């Protein structure tokens, strides 16, 4: 993106949309030099749709239960997304496993946030699994999406200490606070043209290959 263009974002959600709200707020206050041009949910009852409407953002429902299979849903989803001509597609609690064709269509333009320090605890129930494993540190990761579930190259991570007495709810709340910080940061890097996914070298930040994820808060510059 050039310094004179605003990043066009389409955000995909399935639930409450707290990360969506963080992105909307960051666009409003200039933290992200961009705008959310549409929010699409596969669930009609997702509260994130209301967040979008309150912000004056087009909000669409594409209910996955109305499609014969995953491939048909993803083809329709691509059509809905591409109608908004986004520069970047952002998964914010979108609880669908995406087909290879979908991922390939948006290669290098598809981000996700995951509530663990990837590659640890890919998949669901990350907070419970971290507690059961006796970990002392947990966190969140922003990564480019590839065909491997939660396996794409990680860009930025934030660590959260696991405290004595923590349960899933208290740990999840502290991780979510960090998610709301690191996701807008990565989106802004993309908006500034600092971040890209190279087919050969992986994640490039400011032209340099990232041998490992950047750790928050060292990345706040």
PDB file of C-alpha atoms in Angstrom:
ATOM      1  CA  UNK A   1       0.000   0.000   0.000  1.00  0.00           C
ATOM      2  CA  UNK A   2       1.181   3.501  -0.693  1.00  0.00           C
ATOM      3  CA  UNK A   3       1.121   6.232   1.885  1.00  0.00           C
ATOM      4  CA  UNK A   4      -1.866   7.829   0.119  1.00  0.00           C
ATOM      5  CA  UNK A   5      -4.138   4.802   0.032  1.00  0.00           C
ATOM      6  CA  UNK A   6      -6.249   3.425   2.844  1.00  0.00           C
ATOM      7  CA  UNK A   7      -6.207  -0.313   3.338  1.00  0.00           C
ATOM      8  CA  UNK A   8      -9.521  -1.959   2.486  1.00  0.00           C
ATOM      9  CA  UNK A   9     -10.362  -4.691   5.021  1.00  0.00           C
ATOM     10  CA  UNK A  10     -13.007  -7.392   4.976  1.00  0.00           C
ATOM     11  CA  UNK A  11     -13.394  -9.060   8.365  1.00  0.00           C
ATOM     12  CA  UNK A  12     -14.868 -12.549   8.795  1.00  0.00           C
ATOM     13  CA  UNK A  13     -16.477 -13.439  12.128  1.00  0.00           C
ATOM     14  CA  UNK A  14     -18.561 -16.126  13.794  1.00  0.00           C
ATOM     15  CA  UNK A  15     -19.136 -14.713  17.267  1.00  0.00           C
ATOM     16  CA  UNK A  16     -19.009 -11.687  19.534  1.00  0.00           C
ATOM     17  CA  UNK A  17     -16.480  -9.775  17.463  1.00  0.00           C
ATOM     18  CA  UNK A  18     -14.273  -8.262  20.150  1.00  0.00           C
ATOM     19  CA  UNK A  19     -11.251  -8.357  17.847  1.00  0.00           C
ATOM     20  CA  UNK A  20     -13.427  -6.848  15.137  1.00  0.00           C
ATOM     21  CA  UNK A  21     -14.240  -4.006  17.535  1.00  0.00           C
ATOM     22  CA  UNK A  22     -10.549  -3.468  18.245  1.00  0.00           C
ATOM     23  CA  UNK A  23      -9.922  -3.218  14.501  1.00  0.00           C
ATOM     24  CA  UNK A  24     -12.853  -0.831  13.959  1.00  0.00           C
ATOM     25  CA  UNK A  25     -11.597   1.369  16.806  1.00  0.00           C
ATOM     26  CA  UNK A  26      -8.026   1.311  15.468  1.00  0.00           C
ATOM     27  CA  UNK A  27      -9.247   2.403  12.031  1.00  0.00           C
ATOM     28  CA  UNK A  28     -11.268   5.196  13.629  1.00  0.00           C
ATOM     29  CA  UNK A  29      -8.394   6.597  15.676  1.00  0.00           C
ATOM     30  CA  UNK A  30      -5.777   6.262  12.944  1.00  0.00           C
ATOM     31  CA  UNK A  31      -3.824   3.387  14.480  1.00  0.00           C
ATOM     32  CA  UNK A  32      -4.711   1.490  11.308  1.00  0.00           C
ATOM     33  CA  UNK A  33      -4.541   3.516   8.099  1.00  0.00           C
ATOM     34  CA  UNK A  34      -7.480   1.686   6.639  1.00  0.00           C
ATOM     35  CA  UNK A  35     -11.175   0.978   6.819  1.00  0.00           C
ATOM     36  CA  UNK A  36     -13.343  -2.064   7.345  1.00  0.00           C
ATOM     37  CA  UNK A  37     -15.419  -2.137   4.169  1.00  0.00           C
ATOM     38  CA  UNK A  38     -17.497  -5.186   5.142  1.00  0.00           C
ATOM     39  CA  UNK A  39     -18.063  -7.720   7.898  1.00  0.00           C
ATOM     40  CA  UNK A  40     -19.273 -11.195   6.939  1.00  0.00           C
ATOM     41  CA  UNK A  41     -20.453 -13.867   9.370  1.00  0.00           C
ATOM     42  CA  UNK A  42     -21.365 -17.496   8.812  1.00  0.00           C
ATOM     43  CA  UNK A  43     -23.695 -17.271  11.826  1.00  0.00           C
ATOM     44  CA  UNK A  44     -26.753 -15.011  11.755  1.00  0.00           C
ATOM     45  CA  UNK A  45     -26.723 -14.545  15.540  1.00  0.00           C
ATOM     46  CA  UNK A  46     -23.111 -13.326  15.750  1.00  0.00           C
ATOM     47  CA  UNK A  47     -22.999 -10.175  17.892  1.00  0.00           C
ATOM     48  CA  UNK A  48     -20.155  -8.853  15.757  1.00  0.00           C
ATOM     49  CA  UNK A  49     -22.730  -8.090  13.070  1.00  0.00           C
ATOM     50  CA  UNK A  50     -24.324  -5.575  15.439  1.00  0.00           C
ATOM     51  CA  UNK A  51     -20.920  -4.024  16.118  1.00  0.00           C
ATOM     52  CA  UNK A  52     -20.478  -3.541  12.378  1.00  0.00           C
ATOM     53  CA  UNK A  53     -23.923  -2.006  11.914  1.00  0.00           C
ATOM     54  CA  UNK A  54     -23.357   0.432  14.764  1.00  0.00           C
ATOM     55  CA  UNK A  55     -20.172   1.563  13.025  1.00  0.00           C
ATOM     56  CA  UNK A  56     -21.973   2.010   9.705  1.00  0.00           C
ATOM     57  CA  UNK A  57     -20.171  -0.937   8.106  1.00  0.00           C
ATOM     58  CA  UNK A  58     -21.987  -3.288   5.711  1.00  0.00           C
ATOM     59  CA  UNK A  59     -22.746  -6.518   7.582  1.00  0.00           C
ATOM     60  CA  UNK A  60     -23.620  -9.697   5.735  1.00  0.00           C
ATOM     61  CA  UNK A  61     -24.644 -13.191   6.781  1.00  0.00           C
ATOM     62  CA  UNK A  62     -23.612 -16.163   4.686  1.00  0.00           C
ATOM     63  CA  UNK A  63     -24.965 -19.124   6.649  1.00  0.00           C
ATOM     64  CA  UNK A  64     -22.796 -22.181   6.038  1.00  0.00           C
ATOM     65  CA  UNK A  65     -25.694 -24.509   6.880  1.00  0.00           C
ATOM     66  CA  UNK A  66     -27.353 -23.546   3.611  1.00  0.00           C
ATOM     67  CA  UNK A  67     -24.602 -25.090   1.481  1.00  0.00           C
ATOM     68  CA  UNK A  68     -24.093 -28.673   0.400  1.00  0.00           C
ATOM     69  CA  UNK A  69     -20.433 -28.806   1.350  1.00  0.00           C
ATOM     70  CA  UNK A  70     -17.441 -26.768   2.452  1.00  0.00           C
ATOM     71  CA  UNK A  71     -16.296 -26.146  -1.098  1.00  0.00           C
ATOM     72  CA  UNK A  72     -19.628 -24.652  -2.144  1.00  0.00           C
ATOM     73  CA  UNK A  73     -19.687 -22.373   0.883  1.00  0.00           C
ATOM     74  CA  UNK A  74     -16.158 -21.154   0.281  1.00  0.00           C
ATOM     75  CA  UNK A  75     -16.880 -20.430  -3.392  1.00  0.00           C
ATOM     76  CA  UNK A  76     -19.840 -18.286  -2.363  1.00  0.00           C
ATOM     77  CA  UNK A  77     -17.788 -16.622   0.363  1.00  0.00           C
ATOM     78  CA  UNK A  78     -15.109 -15.667  -2.154  1.00  0.00           C
ATOM     79  CA  UNK A  79     -17.763 -14.015  -4.325  1.00  0.00           C
ATOM     80  CA  UNK A  80     -19.104 -12.013  -1.381  1.00  0.00           C
ATOM     81  CA  UNK A  81     -15.637 -10.928  -0.251  1.00  0.00           C
ATOM     82  CA  UNK A  82     -14.364 -10.002  -3.705  1.00  0.00           C
ATOM     83  CA  UNK A  83     -17.379  -7.778  -4.315  1.00  0.00           C
ATOM     84  CA  UNK A  84     -15.775  -5.369  -1.803  1.00  0.00           C
ATOM     85  CA  UNK A  85     -12.335  -5.458  -3.490  1.00  0.00           C
ATOM     86  CA  UNK A  86     -10.373  -5.855  -0.248  1.00  0.00           C
ATOM     87  CA  UNK A  87      -6.624  -5.499   0.087  1.00  0.00           C
ATOM     88  CA  UNK A  88      -6.642  -7.771   3.135  1.00  0.00           C
ATOM     89  CA  UNK A  89      -9.016 -10.392   4.546  1.00  0.00           C
ATOM     90  CA  UNK A  90      -8.962 -10.706   8.334  1.00  0.00           C
ATOM     91  CA  UNK A  91     -10.251 -13.698  10.290  1.00  0.00           C
ATOM     92  CA  UNK A  92     -11.506 -12.529  13.679  1.00  0.00           C
ATOM     93  CA  UNK A  93     -13.000 -15.523  15.428  1.00  0.00           C
ATOM     94  CA  UNK A  94     -14.172 -17.086  12.174  1.00  0.00           C
ATOM     95  CA  UNK A  95     -14.875 -20.670  13.201  1.00  0.00           C
ATOM     96  CA  UNK A  96     -14.618 -22.391   9.852  1.00  0.00           C
ATOM     97  CA  UNK A  97     -11.899 -24.608   8.424  1.00  0.00           C
ATOM     98  CA  UNK A  98     -11.117 -23.056   5.053  1.00  0.00           C
ATOM     99  CA  UNK A  99     -10.610 -25.029   1.860  1.00  0.00           C
ATOM    100  CA  UNK A 100      -7.265 -24.967   0.033  1.00  0.00           C
ATOM    101  CA  UNK A 101      -8.900 -23.119  -2.866  1.00  0.00           C
ATOM    102  CA  UNK A 102     -10.029 -20.313  -0.549  1.00  0.00           C
ATOM    103  CA  UNK A 103      -6.637 -20.013   1.113  1.00  0.00           C
ATOM    104  CA  UNK A 104      -4.831 -19.987  -2.221  1.00  0.00           C
ATOM    105  CA  UNK A 105      -7.165 -17.323  -3.598  1.00  0.00           C
ATOM    106  CA  UNK A 106      -6.114 -14.920  -0.806  1.00  0.00           C
ATOM    107  CA  UNK A 107      -2.537 -16.095  -0.375  1.00  0.00           C
ATOM    108  CA  UNK A 108      -0.494 -13.373   1.274  1.00  0.00           C
ATOM    109  CA  UNK A 109      -3.649 -11.342   1.983  1.00  0.00           C
ATOM    110  CA  UNK A 110      -5.244 -13.517   4.683  1.00  0.00           C
ATOM    111  CA  UNK A 111      -4.534 -13.068   8.402  1.00  0.00           C
ATOM    112  CA  UNK A 112      -5.711 -14.902  11.506  1.00  0.00           C
ATOM    113  CA  UNK A 113      -5.249 -14.503  15.231  1.00  0.00           C
ATOM    114  CA  UNK A 114      -4.966 -17.568  17.447  1.00  0.00           C
ATOM    115  CA  UNK A 115      -5.145 -17.692  21.264  1.00  0.00           C
ATOM    116  CA  UNK A 116      -1.877 -19.515  21.918  1.00  0.00           C
ATOM    117  CA  UNK A 117       1.831 -19.172  21.312  1.00  0.00           C
ATOM    118  CA  UNK A 118       1.893 -21.110  18.056  1.00  0.00           C
ATOM    119  CA  UNK A 119       2.923 -23.760  17.212  1.00  0.00           C
ATOM    120  CA  UNK A 120       1.725 -24.772  20.673  1.00  0.00           C
ATOM    121  CA  UNK A 121      -1.953 -25.654  21.033  1.00  0.00           C
ATOM    122  CA  UNK A 122      -3.206 -25.457  17.492  1.00  0.00           C
ATOM    123  CA  UNK A 123      -6.972 -25.889  17.250  1.00  0.00           C
ATOM    124  CA  UNK A 124      -9.569 -25.363  19.963  1.00  0.00           C
ATOM    125  CA  UNK A 125      -9.655 -25.078  23.779  1.00  0.00           C
ATOM    126  CA  UNK A 126      -6.206 -23.519  23.948  1.00  0.00           C
ATOM    127  CA  UNK A 127      -6.566 -22.021  27.438  1.00  0.00           C
ATOM    128  CA  UNK A 128      -7.728 -25.304  28.973  1.00  0.00           C
ATOM    129  CA  UNK A 129      -4.928 -27.198  27.293  1.00  0.00           C
ATOM    130  CA  UNK A 130      -2.288 -24.708  28.447  1.00  0.00           C
ATOM    131  CA  UNK A 131      -3.519 -25.031  32.038  1.00  0.00           C
ATOM    132  CA  UNK A 132      -3.691 -28.825  31.873  1.00  0.00           C
ATOM    133  CA  UNK A 133      -0.147 -28.926  30.489  1.00  0.00           C
ATOM    134  CA  UNK A 134       1.125 -26.984  33.495  1.00  0.00           C
ATOM    135  CA  UNK A 135       2.475 -24.133  31.399  1.00  0.00           C
ATOM    136  CA  UNK A 136       3.574 -20.924  33.098  1.00  0.00           C
ATOM    137  CA  UNK A 137       3.302 -18.794  29.935  1.00  0.00           C
ATOM    138  CA  UNK A 138       0.514 -18.590  27.367  1.00  0.00           C
ATOM    139  CA  UNK A 139      -0.378 -15.959  24.779  1.00  0.00           C
ATOM    140  CA  UNK A 140      -1.641 -15.091  21.317  1.00  0.00           C
ATOM    141  CA  UNK A 141      -0.264 -15.190  17.775  1.00  0.00           C
ATOM    142  CA  UNK A 142      -1.053 -13.355  14.535  1.00  0.00           C
ATOM    143  CA  UNK A 143      -0.169 -15.368  11.449  1.00  0.00           C
ATOM    144  CA  UNK A 144      -0.633 -15.580   7.728  1.00  0.00           C
ATOM    145  CA  UNK A 145      -3.152 -18.275   6.843  1.00  0.00           C
ATOM    146  CA  UNK A 146      -1.998 -21.298   4.865  1.00  0.00           C
ATOM    147  CA  UNK A 147      -3.623 -24.642   4.158  1.00  0.00           C
ATOM    148  CA  UNK A 148      -2.384 -26.061   7.482  1.00  0.00           C
ATOM    149  CA  UNK A 149      -4.838 -25.289  10.285  1.00  0.00           C
ATOM    150  CA  UNK A 150      -3.251 -22.654  12.555  1.00  0.00           C
ATOM    151  CA  UNK A 151       0.028 -23.555  10.863  1.00  0.00           C
ATOM    152  CA  UNK A 152       0.806 -20.515   8.723  1.00  0.00           C
ATOM    153  CA  UNK A 153       3.911 -18.407   9.364  1.00  0.00           C
ATOM    154  CA  UNK A 154       3.625 -16.445  12.610  1.00  0.00           C
ATOM    155  CA  UNK A 155       4.240 -12.697  12.492  1.00  0.00           C
ATOM    156  CA  UNK A 156       3.727 -11.317  16.003  1.00  0.00           C
ATOM    157  CA  UNK A 157       3.120 -12.900  19.408  1.00  0.00           C
ATOM    158  CA  UNK A 158       2.270 -11.608  22.873  1.00  0.00           C
ATOM    159  CA  UNK A 159       3.067 -13.590  25.992  1.00  0.00           C
ATOM    160  CA  UNK A 160       0.743 -13.769  28.993  1.00  0.00           C
ATOM    161  CA  UNK A 161       1.863 -15.273  32.314  1.00  0.00           C
ATOM    162  CA  UNK A 162      -0.290 -18.016  33.761  1.00  0.00           C
ATOM    163  CA  UNK A 163      -0.922 -17.028  37.365  1.00  0.00           C
ATOM    164  CA  UNK A 164      -1.673 -19.222  40.384  1.00  0.00           C
ATOM    165  CA  UNK A 165      -5.410 -19.690  40.576  1.00  0.00           C
ATOM    166  CA  UNK A 166      -6.021 -18.987  36.896  1.00  0.00           C
ATOM    167  CA  UNK A 167      -8.903 -20.797  35.233  1.00  0.00           C
ATOM    168  CA  UNK A 168      -9.941 -20.810  31.586  1.00  0.00           C
ATOM    169  CA  UNK A 169     -11.990 -17.643  31.946  1.00  0.00           C
ATOM    170  CA  UNK A 170      -9.402 -15.492  33.704  1.00  0.00           C
ATOM    171  CA  UNK A 171      -6.640 -16.647  31.390  1.00  0.00           C
ATOM    172  CA  UNK A 172      -8.776 -16.112  28.293  1.00  0.00           C
ATOM    173  CA  UNK A 173      -9.608 -12.553  29.381  1.00  0.00           C
ATOM    174  CA  UNK A 174      -5.942 -11.599  29.740  1.00  0.00           C
ATOM    175  CA  UNK A 175      -5.017 -13.214  26.420  1.00  0.00           C
ATOM    176  CA  UNK A 176      -7.857 -11.351  24.719  1.00  0.00           C
ATOM    177  CA  UNK A 177      -6.486  -8.021  25.957  1.00  0.00           C
ATOM    178  CA  UNK A 178      -3.242  -8.786  24.143  1.00  0.00           C
ATOM    179  CA  UNK A 179      -5.070  -9.932  21.015  1.00  0.00           C
ATOM    180  CA  UNK A 180      -6.684  -6.499  20.816  1.00  0.00           C
ATOM    181  CA  UNK A 181      -3.208  -4.925  20.812  1.00  0.00           C
ATOM    182  CA  UNK A 182      -1.282  -7.136  18.437  1.00  0.00           C
ATOM    183  CA  UNK A 183      -3.877  -7.618  15.688  1.00  0.00           C
ATOM    184  CA  UNK A 184      -4.182  -3.905  14.802  1.00  0.00           C
ATOM    185  CA  UNK A 185      -0.389  -3.653  14.925  1.00  0.00           C
ATOM    186  CA  UNK A 186       0.087  -6.344  12.300  1.00  0.00           C
ATOM    187  CA  UNK A 187      -2.689  -4.933  10.106  1.00  0.00           C
ATOM    188  CA  UNK A 188      -0.994  -1.536  10.188  1.00  0.00           C
ATOM    189  CA  UNK A 189       2.326  -3.097   9.186  1.00  0.00           C
ATOM    190  CA  UNK A 190       0.524  -4.522   6.167  1.00  0.00           C
ATOM    191  CA  UNK A 191      -1.120  -1.161   5.431  1.00  0.00           C
ATOM    192  CA  UNK A 192       2.282   0.544   5.483  1.00  0.00           C
ATOM    193  CA  UNK A 193       3.721  -1.970   3.048  1.00  0.00           C
ATOM    194  CA  UNK A 194       6.164  -3.199   5.678  1.00  0.00           C
ATOM    195  CA  UNK A 195       4.773  -6.737   5.856  1.00  0.00           C
ATOM    196  CA  UNK A 196       4.368  -9.366   3.172  1.00  0.00           C
ATOM    197  CA  UNK A 197       4.443 -13.101   2.660  1.00  0.00           C
ATOM    198  CA  UNK A 198       7.073 -14.262   0.203  1.00  0.00           C
ATOM    199  CA  UNK A 199       6.607 -17.703  -1.402  1.00  0.00           C
ATOM    200  CA  UNK A 200      10.287 -18.513  -0.970  1.00  0.00           C
ATOM    201  CA  UNK A 201      11.450 -16.654   2.129  1.00  0.00           C
ATOM    202  CA  UNK A 202       8.294 -16.612   4.258  1.00  0.00           C
ATOM    203  CA  UNK A 203       7.367 -13.562   6.320  1.00  0.00           C
ATOM    204  CA  UNK A 204       9.207 -10.385   5.348  1.00  0.00           C
ATOM    205  CA  UNK A 205       9.113  -7.346   7.631  1.00  0.00           C
ATOM    206  CA  UNK A 206      10.782  -4.196   6.312  1.00  0.00           C
ATOM    207  CA  UNK A 207      12.331  -6.374   3.619  1.00  0.00           C
ATOM    208  CA  UNK A 208      14.007  -8.766   6.061  1.00  0.00           C
ATOM    209  CA  UNK A 209      12.982 -12.372   6.600  1.00  0.00           C
ATOM    210  CA  UNK A 210      11.609 -13.065  10.055  1.00  0.00           C
ATOM    211  CA  UNK A 211      13.502 -16.103  11.364  1.00  0.00           C
ATOM    212  CA  UNK A 212      11.062 -16.199  14.279  1.00  0.00           C
ATOM    213  CA  UNK A 213       7.964 -14.239  15.306  1.00  0.00           C
ATOM    214  CA  UNK A 214       8.310 -10.713  16.660  1.00  0.00           C
ATOM    215  CA  UNK A 215       7.411 -10.538  20.344  1.00  0.00           C
ATOM    216  CA  UNK A 216       5.189  -7.850  21.814  1.00  0.00           C
ATOM    217  CA  UNK A 217       5.852  -5.288  23.299  1.00  0.00           C
ATOM    218  CA  UNK A 218       9.228  -4.987  21.585  1.00  0.00           C
ATOM    219  CA  UNK A 219       7.335  -4.424  18.340  1.00  0.00           C
ATOM    220  CA  UNK A 220       5.520  -1.258  19.412  1.00  0.00           C
ATOM    221  CA  UNK A 221       7.680   1.076  17.281  1.00  0.00           C
TER     222      UNK A 221
END
